[in-house]
mmCIF file of C-alpha atoms in Angstrom:
data_model
loop_
_atom_site.group_PDB
_atom_site.id
_atom_site.type_symbol
_atom_site.label_atom_id
_atom_site.label_comp_id
_atom_site.label_asym_id
_atom_site.label_seq_id
_atom_site.Cartn_x
_atom_site.Cartn_y
_atom_site.Cartn_z
ATOM 1 C CA MET A 1 87.304 98.554 111.363
ATOM 2 C CA THR A 2 90.808 97.462 110.346
ATOM 3 C CA THR A 3 92.012 93.912 110.932
ATOM 4 C CA PRO A 4 95.662 93.492 111.984
ATOM 5 C CA VAL A 5 97.935 90.965 110.344
ATOM 6 C CA ALA A 6 100.358 89.296 112.732
ATOM 7 C CA PRO A 7 103.730 91.135 112.947
ATOM 8 C CA LEU A 8 106.916 89.344 112.000
ATOM 9 C CA VAL A 9 110.628 90.061 112.067
ATOM 10 C CA ARG A 10 112.573 89.462 108.871
ATOM 11 C CA PRO A 11 116.370 89.115 108.493
ATOM 12 C CA GLY A 12 118.327 92.351 108.549
ATOM 13 C CA ARG A 13 116.366 93.907 111.455
ATOM 14 C CA VAL A 14 113.225 94.391 109.405
ATOM 15 C CA ARG A 15 109.893 94.412 111.211
ATOM 16 C CA GLY A 16 106.823 93.736 109.104
ATOM 17 C CA THR A 17 103.204 94.494 109.941
ATOM 18 C CA GLY A 18 99.997 94.489 107.985
ATOM 19 C CA HIS A 19 96.405 95.626 108.314
ATOM 20 C CA GLU A 20 93.356 95.173 106.155
ATOM 21 C CA VAL A 21 89.854 96.595 105.908
ATOM 22 C CA LEU A 22 86.689 95.709 103.984
ATOM 23 C CA ILE A 23 85.166 98.660 102.119
ATOM 24 C CA PRO A 24 81.598 98.865 100.735
ATOM 25 C CA ALA A 25 82.775 100.359 97.431
ATOM 26 C CA PRO A 26 84.012 99.126 94.041
ATOM 27 C CA ALA A 27 87.684 98.200 93.696
ATOM 28 C CA ASP A 28 88.331 100.901 91.072
ATOM 29 C CA VAL A 29 87.087 103.604 93.457
ATOM 30 C CA VAL A 30 89.355 102.320 96.232
ATOM 31 C CA TYR A 31 92.360 101.982 93.935
ATOM 32 C CA GLY A 32 91.824 105.496 92.589
ATOM 33 C CA LEU A 33 92.054 106.934 96.109
ATOM 34 C CA ILE A 34 95.296 105.048 96.791
ATOM 35 C CA ALA A 35 96.877 105.897 93.428
ATOM 36 C CA ASP A 36 96.271 109.671 93.573
ATOM 37 C CA ALA A 37 98.432 110.625 96.552
ATOM 38 C CA THR A 38 98.085 114.365 95.865
ATOM 39 C CA ARG A 39 94.486 114.125 97.115
ATOM 40 C CA TRP A 40 95.409 112.382 100.361
ATOM 41 C CA PRO A 41 95.570 115.556 102.484
ATOM 42 C CA SER A 42 91.898 116.232 101.674
ATOM 43 C CA LEU A 43 90.742 112.677 102.375
ATOM 44 C CA LEU A 44 93.125 111.113 104.890
ATOM 45 C CA GLY A 45 93.523 112.600 108.349
ATOM 46 C CA PRO A 46 97.243 111.917 108.994
ATOM 47 C CA SER A 47 98.345 113.222 105.560
ATOM 48 C CA VAL A 48 99.265 116.917 105.658
ATOM 49 C CA HIS A 49 100.786 117.708 102.258
ATOM 50 C CA VAL A 50 102.087 115.879 99.177
ATOM 51 C CA GLU A 51 104.337 117.442 96.525
ATOM 52 C CA PRO A 52 104.652 115.440 93.262
ATOM 53 C CA LEU A 53 108.215 115.535 91.927
ATOM 54 C CA ASP A 54 108.554 112.997 89.079
ATOM 55 C CA PHE A 55 106.142 110.654 87.294
ATOM 56 C CA ASP A 56 106.675 108.541 84.164
ATOM 57 C CA GLY A 57 103.222 106.980 84.034
ATOM 58 C CA ARG A 58 104.102 104.095 86.365
ATOM 59 C CA THR A 59 106.820 105.181 88.783
ATOM 60 C CA GLU A 60 106.570 108.390 90.770
ATOM 61 C CA ARG A 61 108.597 110.280 93.346
ATOM 62 C CA LEU A 62 106.817 112.285 96.024
ATOM 63 C CA ARG A 63 107.710 114.582 98.907
ATOM 64 C CA MET A 64 105.277 113.792 101.736
ATOM 65 C CA TRP A 65 104.426 115.314 105.105
ATOM 66 C CA ALA A 66 102.185 113.627 107.681
ATOM 67 C CA LEU A 67 101.313 113.614 111.367
ATOM 68 C CA VAL A 68 102.861 110.540 112.963
ATOM 69 C CA GLY A 69 102.817 110.201 116.733
ATOM 70 C CA GLY A 70 101.700 113.814 117.183
ATOM 71 C CA ARG A 71 104.581 115.335 115.175
ATOM 72 C CA VAL A 72 104.972 116.319 111.548
ATOM 73 C CA HIS A 73 107.325 113.971 109.701
ATOM 74 C CA ALA A 74 108.593 114.469 106.146
ATOM 75 C CA TRP A 75 110.115 112.035 103.675
ATOM 76 C CA TYR A 76 110.701 111.304 99.993
ATOM 77 C CA SER A 77 108.828 108.296 98.669
ATOM 78 C CA ARG A 78 109.093 106.305 95.456
ATOM 79 C CA ARG A 79 105.957 104.479 94.349
ATOM 80 C CA VAL A 80 105.262 101.979 91.581
ATOM 81 C CA LEU A 81 101.648 101.912 90.380
ATOM 82 C CA SER A 82 100.293 98.602 89.050
ATOM 83 C CA PRO A 83 96.568 99.199 88.405
ATOM 84 C CA ALA A 84 95.991 95.883 86.608
ATOM 85 C CA ALA A 85 97.261 94.025 89.679
ATOM 86 C CA GLY A 86 95.583 96.388 92.140
ATOM 87 C CA ARG A 87 98.941 97.216 93.769
ATOM 88 C CA VAL A 88 100.909 100.269 94.760
ATOM 89 C CA ASP A 89 104.416 99.544 96.057
ATOM 90 C CA PHE A 90 106.318 102.258 97.923
ATOM 91 C CA ARG A 91 109.597 102.873 99.713
ATOM 92 C CA GLN A 92 111.084 105.818 101.554
ATOM 93 C CA GLU A 93 114.375 106.988 100.107
ATOM 94 C CA SER A 94 116.111 107.499 103.476
ATOM 95 C CA PRO A 95 115.564 106.483 107.103
ATOM 96 C CA THR A 96 113.727 108.658 109.597
ATOM 97 C CA PRO A 97 115.298 109.115 113.046
ATOM 98 C CA SER A 98 112.278 107.523 114.723
ATOM 99 C CA ALA A 99 111.548 104.433 112.653
ATOM 100 C CA GLY A 100 114.160 103.761 109.983
ATOM 101 C CA VAL A 101 113.030 103.137 106.407
ATOM 102 C CA VAL A 102 109.372 102.356 105.795
ATOM 103 C CA SER A 103 108.375 100.429 102.676
ATOM 104 C CA GLY A 104 105.345 98.414 101.786
ATOM 105 C CA THR A 105 102.446 97.637 99.491
ATOM 106 C CA TRP A 106 98.839 98.700 99.131
ATOM 107 C CA THR A 107 96.762 95.837 97.688
ATOM 108 C CA VAL A 108 93.194 96.203 96.401
ATOM 109 C CA GLU A 109 91.204 93.053 95.668
ATOM 110 C CA PRO A 110 87.574 91.908 95.565
ATOM 111 C CA GLY A 111 86.072 90.982 98.916
ATOM 112 C CA PRO A 112 82.856 89.292 100.052
ATOM 113 C CA SER A 113 79.358 90.715 99.575
ATOM 114 C CA ALA A 114 80.241 93.409 97.003
ATOM 115 C CA HIS A 115 82.989 94.768 99.257
ATOM 116 C CA THR A 116 86.616 95.502 98.392
ATOM 117 C CA ARG A 117 89.470 94.260 100.557
ATOM 118 C CA LEU A 118 92.245 96.835 101.061
ATOM 119 C CA THR A 119 95.498 95.629 102.636
ATOM 120 C CA LEU A 120 98.435 97.754 103.737
ATOM 121 C CA ALA A 121 101.621 95.737 104.390
ATOM 122 C CA LEU A 122 104.532 97.610 105.968
ATOM 123 C CA ASP A 123 108.210 96.822 106.451
ATOM 124 C CA VAL A 124 110.111 99.015 108.919
ATOM 125 C CA ALA A 125 113.867 98.527 108.457
ATOM 126 C CA ALA A 126 116.525 100.003 110.725
ATOM 127 C CA ASP A 127 118.642 101.211 107.789
ATOM 128 C CA GLY A 128 121.370 103.676 108.668
ATOM 129 C CA GLY A 129 121.154 102.910 112.377
ATOM 130 C CA GLY A 130 117.683 104.431 112.800
ATOM 131 C CA ALA A 131 116.309 101.534 114.803
ATOM 132 C CA GLY A 132 113.665 103.500 116.676
ATOM 133 C CA THR A 133 111.792 102.298 119.747
ATOM 134 C CA GLU A 134 108.766 100.049 119.849
ATOM 135 C CA THR A 135 106.729 103.115 120.841
ATOM 136 C CA GLU A 136 107.911 104.985 117.768
ATOM 137 C CA ARG A 137 107.294 101.999 115.521
ATOM 138 C CA GLY A 138 103.887 101.638 117.143
ATOM 139 C CA ALA A 139 103.154 105.166 115.960
ATOM 140 C CA VAL A 140 103.772 103.951 112.387
ATOM 141 C CA ASP A 141 101.221 101.190 112.924
ATOM 142 C CA ASP A 142 98.724 103.713 114.317
ATOM 143 C CA PHE A 143 99.350 105.853 111.244
ATOM 144 C CA ALA A 144 98.631 102.871 108.979
ATOM 145 C CA ARG A 145 95.393 102.029 110.769
ATOM 146 C CA ALA A 146 94.224 105.654 110.575
ATOM 147 C CA MET A 147 94.997 105.784 106.845
ATOM 148 C CA LEU A 148 93.041 102.587 106.174
ATOM 149 C CA GLU A 149 90.022 103.798 108.126
ATOM 150 C CA ASP A 150 90.032 107.138 106.289
ATOM 151 C CA VAL A 151 90.292 105.391 102.916
ATOM 152 C CA ARG A 152 87.360 103.177 103.909
ATOM 153 C CA ARG A 153 85.212 106.167 104.820
ATOM 154 C CA ALA A 154 86.195 108.223 101.775
ATOM 155 C CA ALA A 155 85.580 105.351 99.357
ATOM 156 C CA ALA A 156 82.240 104.475 100.955
ATOM 157 C CA ASP A 157 81.111 108.108 100.768
ATOM 158 C CA ARG A 158 82.260 108.441 97.176
ATOM 159 C CA SER A 159 80.465 105.255 96.187
ATOM 160 C CA ALA A 160 77.230 106.346 97.907
ATOM 161 C CA THR A 161 77.091 110.001 96.836
ATOM 162 C CA GLY A 162 79.438 110.413 93.884
ATOM 163 C CA GLY A 163 81.677 112.538 96.147
ATOM 164 C CA ALA A 164 81.365 115.769 94.178
ATOM 165 C CA SER A 165 78.489 117.190 96.251
ATOM 166 C CA LEU A 166 80.545 116.973 99.457
ATOM 167 C CA SER A 167 83.632 118.699 98.016
ATOM 168 C CA LEU A 168 84.066 122.440 97.662
ATOM 169 C CA SER A 169 87.035 124.464 96.446
ATOM 170 C CA PHE A 170 87.394 128.184 95.848
ATOM 171 C CA GLU A 171 89.903 131.026 95.865
ATOM 172 C CA ASP A 172 90.081 134.780 96.488
ATOM 173 C CA SER A 173 92.838 137.153 95.375
ATOM 174 C CA LEU A 174 94.023 140.673 96.148
ATOM 175 C CA ARG A 175 96.464 143.106 94.551
ATOM 176 C CA VAL A 176 99.192 144.554 96.769
ATOM 177 C CA ASN A 177 101.262 147.631 95.916
ATOM 178 C CA GLY A 178 104.187 146.421 97.947
ATOM 179 C CA PRO A 179 106.888 143.731 97.998
ATOM 180 C CA ALA A 180 105.834 140.105 97.948
ATOM 181 C CA GLU A 181 108.374 139.408 100.719
ATOM 182 C CA LEU A 182 106.447 141.626 103.147
ATOM 183 C CA VAL A 183 103.145 139.977 102.316
ATOM 184 C CA LEU A 184 104.630 136.534 102.925
ATOM 185 C CA ASP A 185 106.295 137.826 106.095
ATOM 186 C CA PHE A 186 102.912 138.784 107.548
ATOM 187 C CA LEU A 187 101.323 135.480 106.602
ATOM 188 C CA TYR A 188 104.249 133.528 108.046
ATOM 189 C CA ARG A 189 104.176 135.326 111.427
ATOM 190 C CA VAL A 190 100.937 133.727 112.575
ATOM 191 C CA GLY A 191 102.073 134.053 116.188
ATOM 192 C CA ASP A 192 101.760 137.846 115.817
ATOM 193 C CA TRP A 193 98.152 137.742 114.581
ATOM 194 C CA PRO A 194 96.308 138.082 117.939
ATOM 195 C CA GLY A 195 95.087 141.657 118.309
ATOM 196 C CA VAL A 196 95.735 142.272 114.607
ATOM 197 C CA VAL A 197 93.555 139.759 112.746
ATOM 198 C CA PRO A 198 89.968 140.238 114.045
ATOM 199 C CA HIS A 199 88.859 136.601 113.990
ATOM 200 C CA VAL A 200 92.023 135.351 115.762
ATOM 201 C CA GLY A 201 92.413 135.162 119.543
ATOM 202 C CA ALA A 202 95.242 133.313 121.273
ATOM 203 C CA VAL A 203 97.769 131.533 119.056
ATOM 204 C CA ARG A 204 100.259 128.824 120.013
ATOM 205 C CA VAL A 205 102.945 127.859 117.482
ATOM 206 C CA VAL A 206 105.310 124.867 117.555
ATOM 207 C CA GLU A 207 107.847 124.280 114.768
ATOM 208 C CA ASP A 208 108.752 120.601 114.371
ATOM 209 C CA ALA A 209 111.298 121.726 111.755
ATOM 210 C CA PRO A 210 112.102 125.138 110.249
ATOM 211 C CA GLY A 211 108.986 126.288 108.412
ATOM 212 C CA VAL A 212 106.873 123.328 109.582
ATOM 213 C CA GLN A 213 104.392 124.852 111.996
ATOM 214 C CA ARG A 214 101.783 123.232 114.236
ATOM 215 C CA VAL A 215 99.396 126.022 115.160
ATOM 216 C CA SER A 216 96.562 126.178 117.697
ATOM 217 C CA VAL A 217 94.244 129.159 117.187
ATOM 218 C CA ASP A 218 91.389 130.401 119.356
ATOM 219 C CA GLY A 219 89.117 132.219 116.953
ATOM 220 C CA SER A 220 85.580 132.856 115.779
ATOM 221 C CA ALA A 221 83.591 133.901 112.761
ATOM 222 C CA PRO A 222 81.872 137.307 112.990
ATOM 223 C CA GLY A 223 78.980 136.910 115.436
ATOM 224 C CA GLY A 224 79.807 133.247 116.031
ATOM 225 C CA PRO A 225 81.085 131.327 119.064
ATOM 226 C CA THR A 226 84.765 131.026 119.902
ATOM 227 C CA HIS A 227 86.391 127.743 118.971
ATOM 228 C CA THR A 228 89.914 126.313 118.919
ATOM 229 C CA GLY A 229 91.338 125.231 115.591
ATOM 230 C CA GLU A 230 94.394 123.035 115.098
ATOM 231 C CA TRP A 231 96.440 123.577 111.939
ATOM 232 C CA VAL A 232 99.638 122.392 110.309
ATOM 233 C CA ARG A 233 101.355 124.904 108.021
ATOM 234 C CA MET A 234 104.147 124.179 105.537
ATOM 235 C CA CYS A 235 106.070 127.345 104.609
ATOM 236 C CA PHE A 236 107.850 127.521 101.225
ATOM 237 C CA PRO A 237 109.168 131.122 101.099
ATOM 238 C CA HIS A 238 111.295 130.724 97.957
ATOM 239 C CA ALA A 239 108.167 129.580 96.105
ATOM 240 C CA GLY A 240 105.991 132.251 97.763
ATOM 241 C CA ARG A 241 103.675 129.621 99.298
ATOM 242 C CA ILE A 242 102.263 128.584 102.662
ATOM 243 C CA VAL A 243 100.263 125.350 102.553
ATOM 244 C CA PHE A 244 97.947 124.614 105.465
ATOM 245 C CA LYS A 245 95.639 121.914 106.775
ATOM 246 C CA GLN A 246 93.189 121.990 109.662
ATOM 247 C CA THR A 247 93.892 118.823 111.643
ATOM 248 C CA VAL A 248 90.838 119.192 113.918
ATOM 249 C CA PRO A 249 88.111 120.332 111.517
ATOM 250 C CA SER A 250 84.984 122.250 112.537
ATOM 251 C CA PRO A 251 81.657 120.359 112.892
ATOM 252 C CA LEU A 252 80.650 121.154 109.297
ATOM 253 C CA LEU A 253 83.856 119.817 107.752
ATOM 254 C CA ARG A 254 85.562 116.473 107.437
ATOM 255 C CA SER A 255 88.661 118.184 106.113
ATOM 256 C CA CYS A 256 89.862 121.688 105.359
ATOM 257 C CA ARG A 257 93.089 122.582 103.615
ATOM 258 C CA GLY A 258 94.412 125.353 101.435
ATOM 259 C CA GLU A 259 97.273 127.572 100.431
ATOM 260 C CA TRP A 260 98.447 131.150 100.557
ATOM 261 C CA SER A 261 100.437 132.076 97.445
ATOM 262 C CA VAL A 262 102.153 135.369 96.731
ATOM 263 C CA VAL A 263 103.090 136.130 93.122
ATOM 264 C CA PRO A 264 105.424 139.124 92.608
ATOM 265 C CA ASP A 265 105.487 141.383 89.564
ATOM 266 C CA GLU A 266 107.110 144.694 88.608
ATOM 267 C CA ARG A 267 104.432 146.735 90.420
ATOM 268 C CA GLY A 268 103.934 144.693 93.568
ATOM 269 C CA ALA A 269 102.318 141.320 94.106
ATOM 270 C CA THR A 270 99.102 139.349 93.954
ATOM 271 C CA VAL A 271 98.175 137.306 97.013
ATOM 272 C CA VAL A 272 95.789 134.366 96.611
ATOM 273 C CA ALA A 273 93.941 132.376 99.289
ATOM 274 C CA ARG A 274 92.811 128.921 98.151
ATOM 275 C CA HIS A 275 90.587 126.569 100.131
ATOM 276 C CA GLY A 276 89.493 122.977 99.559
ATOM 277 C CA VAL A 277 87.054 121.327 101.949
ATOM 278 C CA VAL A 278 85.085 118.112 102.302
ATOM 279 C CA LEU A 279 81.738 118.728 103.980
ATOM 280 C CA ASP A 280 80.378 116.667 106.873
ATOM 281 C CA GLU A 281 76.616 116.289 106.688
ATOM 282 C CA ARG A 282 76.452 115.069 110.284
ATOM 283 C CA GLY A 283 77.119 118.572 111.654
ATOM 284 C CA VAL A 284 74.573 120.448 109.538
ATOM 285 C CA GLU A 285 71.630 120.420 111.953
ATOM 286 C CA ARG A 286 73.791 121.314 114.955
ATOM 287 C CA VAL A 287 75.386 124.306 113.207
ATOM 288 C CA LEU A 288 72.714 125.577 110.810
ATOM 289 C CA GLY A 289 69.557 124.056 112.225
ATOM 290 C CA GLY A 290 67.052 121.645 110.769
ATOM 291 C CA GLY A 291 66.031 121.985 107.155
ATOM 292 C CA ALA A 292 69.427 123.174 105.873
ATOM 293 C CA GLY A 293 70.652 121.326 102.796
ATOM 294 C CA LEU A 294 73.995 120.984 101.045
ATOM 295 C CA ARG A 295 73.417 124.179 99.063
ATOM 296 C CA GLU A 296 73.077 126.174 102.287
ATOM 297 C CA VAL A 297 76.074 124.420 103.818
ATOM 298 C CA ARG A 298 78.252 125.159 100.797
ATOM 299 C CA ALA A 299 77.219 128.825 100.803
ATOM 300 C CA HIS A 300 77.849 129.125 104.546
ATOM 301 C CA VAL A 301 81.295 127.510 104.408
ATOM 302 C CA ARG A 302 82.262 129.573 101.354
ATOM 303 C CA ALA A 303 81.257 132.794 103.090
ATOM 304 C CA VAL A 304 82.918 132.062 106.436
ATOM 305 C CA LEU A 305 86.253 130.813 105.086
ATOM 306 C CA GLY A 306 86.305 133.322 102.235
ATOM 307 C CA ASP A 307 85.609 136.312 104.494
ATOM 308 C CA ALA A 308 88.317 135.237 106.947
ATOM 309 C CA GLY A 309 90.816 134.770 104.121
ATOM 310 C CA VAL A 310 90.042 138.137 102.514
ATOM 311 C CA ALA A 311 90.301 139.910 105.889
ATOM 312 C CA THR A 312 93.740 138.361 106.457
ATOM 313 C CA MET A 313 94.903 139.266 102.937
ATOM 314 C CA ASN A 314 93.826 142.887 103.472
ATOM 315 C CA LEU A 315 95.907 143.041 106.636
ATOM 316 C CA ALA A 316 98.902 141.554 104.794
ATOM 317 C CA LYS A 317 98.367 144.203 102.098
ATOM 318 C CA ARG A 318 98.314 146.971 104.727
ATOM 319 C CA HIS A 319 101.459 145.556 106.334
ATOM 320 C CA ALA A 320 103.366 145.561 103.041
ATOM 321 C CA GLU A 321 102.143 148.927 101.738
ATOM 322 C CA SER A 322 102.526 150.824 105.029
ATOM 323 C CA ALA A 323 106.070 149.507 105.502
ATOM 324 C CA VAL A 324 106.971 150.736 102.017
ATOM 325 C CA ARG A 325 105.578 154.199 102.751
ATOM 326 C CA MET A 326 107.443 154.458 106.063
ATOM 327 C CA LEU A 327 110.770 153.100 104.854
ATOM 328 C CA GLY A 328 110.889 154.522 101.346
ATOM 329 C CA ALA A 329 110.242 151.143 99.732
ATOM 330 C CA ARG A 330 113.274 149.531 101.425
ATOM 331 C CA PRO A 331 112.196 145.874 102.116
ATOM 332 C CA LEU A 332 112.336 144.524 105.633
ATOM 333 C CA PRO A 333 114.147 141.230 106.232
ATOM 334 C CA SER A 334 111.744 138.309 106.122
ATOM 335 C CA ARG A 335 111.628 135.868 108.999
ATOM 336 C CA GLY A 336 110.320 133.348 106.483
ATOM 337 C CA ALA A 337 113.729 132.945 104.857
ATOM 338 C CA ASP A 338 115.477 129.589 104.797
ATOM 339 C CA ARG A 339 112.356 127.650 105.637
ATOM 340 C CA VAL A 340 110.994 124.522 104.019
ATOM 341 C CA ARG A 341 112.254 124.074 100.488
#
């Protein structure tokens, strides 16, 4: 449970808040989770995607996307890593319409009874006129509390199990004798998948910004029950990529994220589906029955996600190759153009 630090208002319309949590894990484990922001989408619920841009060994620049107040927000962040001091200082480069500029410090220090104390101090400044409402700023505080709780759980799990046994990553690929643009077009148009992709039922798509999709999918594995999945998808058409994260994971998973990538060549394209998951042992008995171990869980998750990904890639392949045959290899315009860059 996180402990709030009393809010204060500093000169220049800056509102500061802080929260802290005690974690039953060594300080180096906790600091490692804070320092490696590229792993946050796998470990921290609000984090959707992180793109590293520059790093000189101490200072880094990141492009970050996260769910804040039920919407996907994006920003550029500069961070200074100080491992000897157990600190990571950060600051957004520009204000967001809802909350202004957010800056702050992660601090890792020894706590009582072999615990580590993790503190997140935030300053929310109304730079550029983006004052935001108390409700919107409250969403930033909720985001901070959720991040701290997820760090606590991830660090405690990693300390207890070594972490590797609960993580699984894999990929599948497929050759396509058709334009990469048509493959990406099919993957982008997730709203058109019902009735086409066998494991997909109803689909609801909301774009918080061009190419930033929040997707709700009613679907099922072959022979399995229907369930509703919630996803965020970041579409990068000029790079041939769609990055995705399941924001309401299934009972067997604590997190599920991945990427579609389409690599063109002179004869067509190769499409790759990548998945990275963190398993949740608490759902094993309910889903697979008593007696199932991590080996069975890993095999089950690999088969279910892999089969669904391969089925979708085969349909994208058919879409691209059949369009070429019908239109004499003249590419169709892609609705994925001018999306997230």
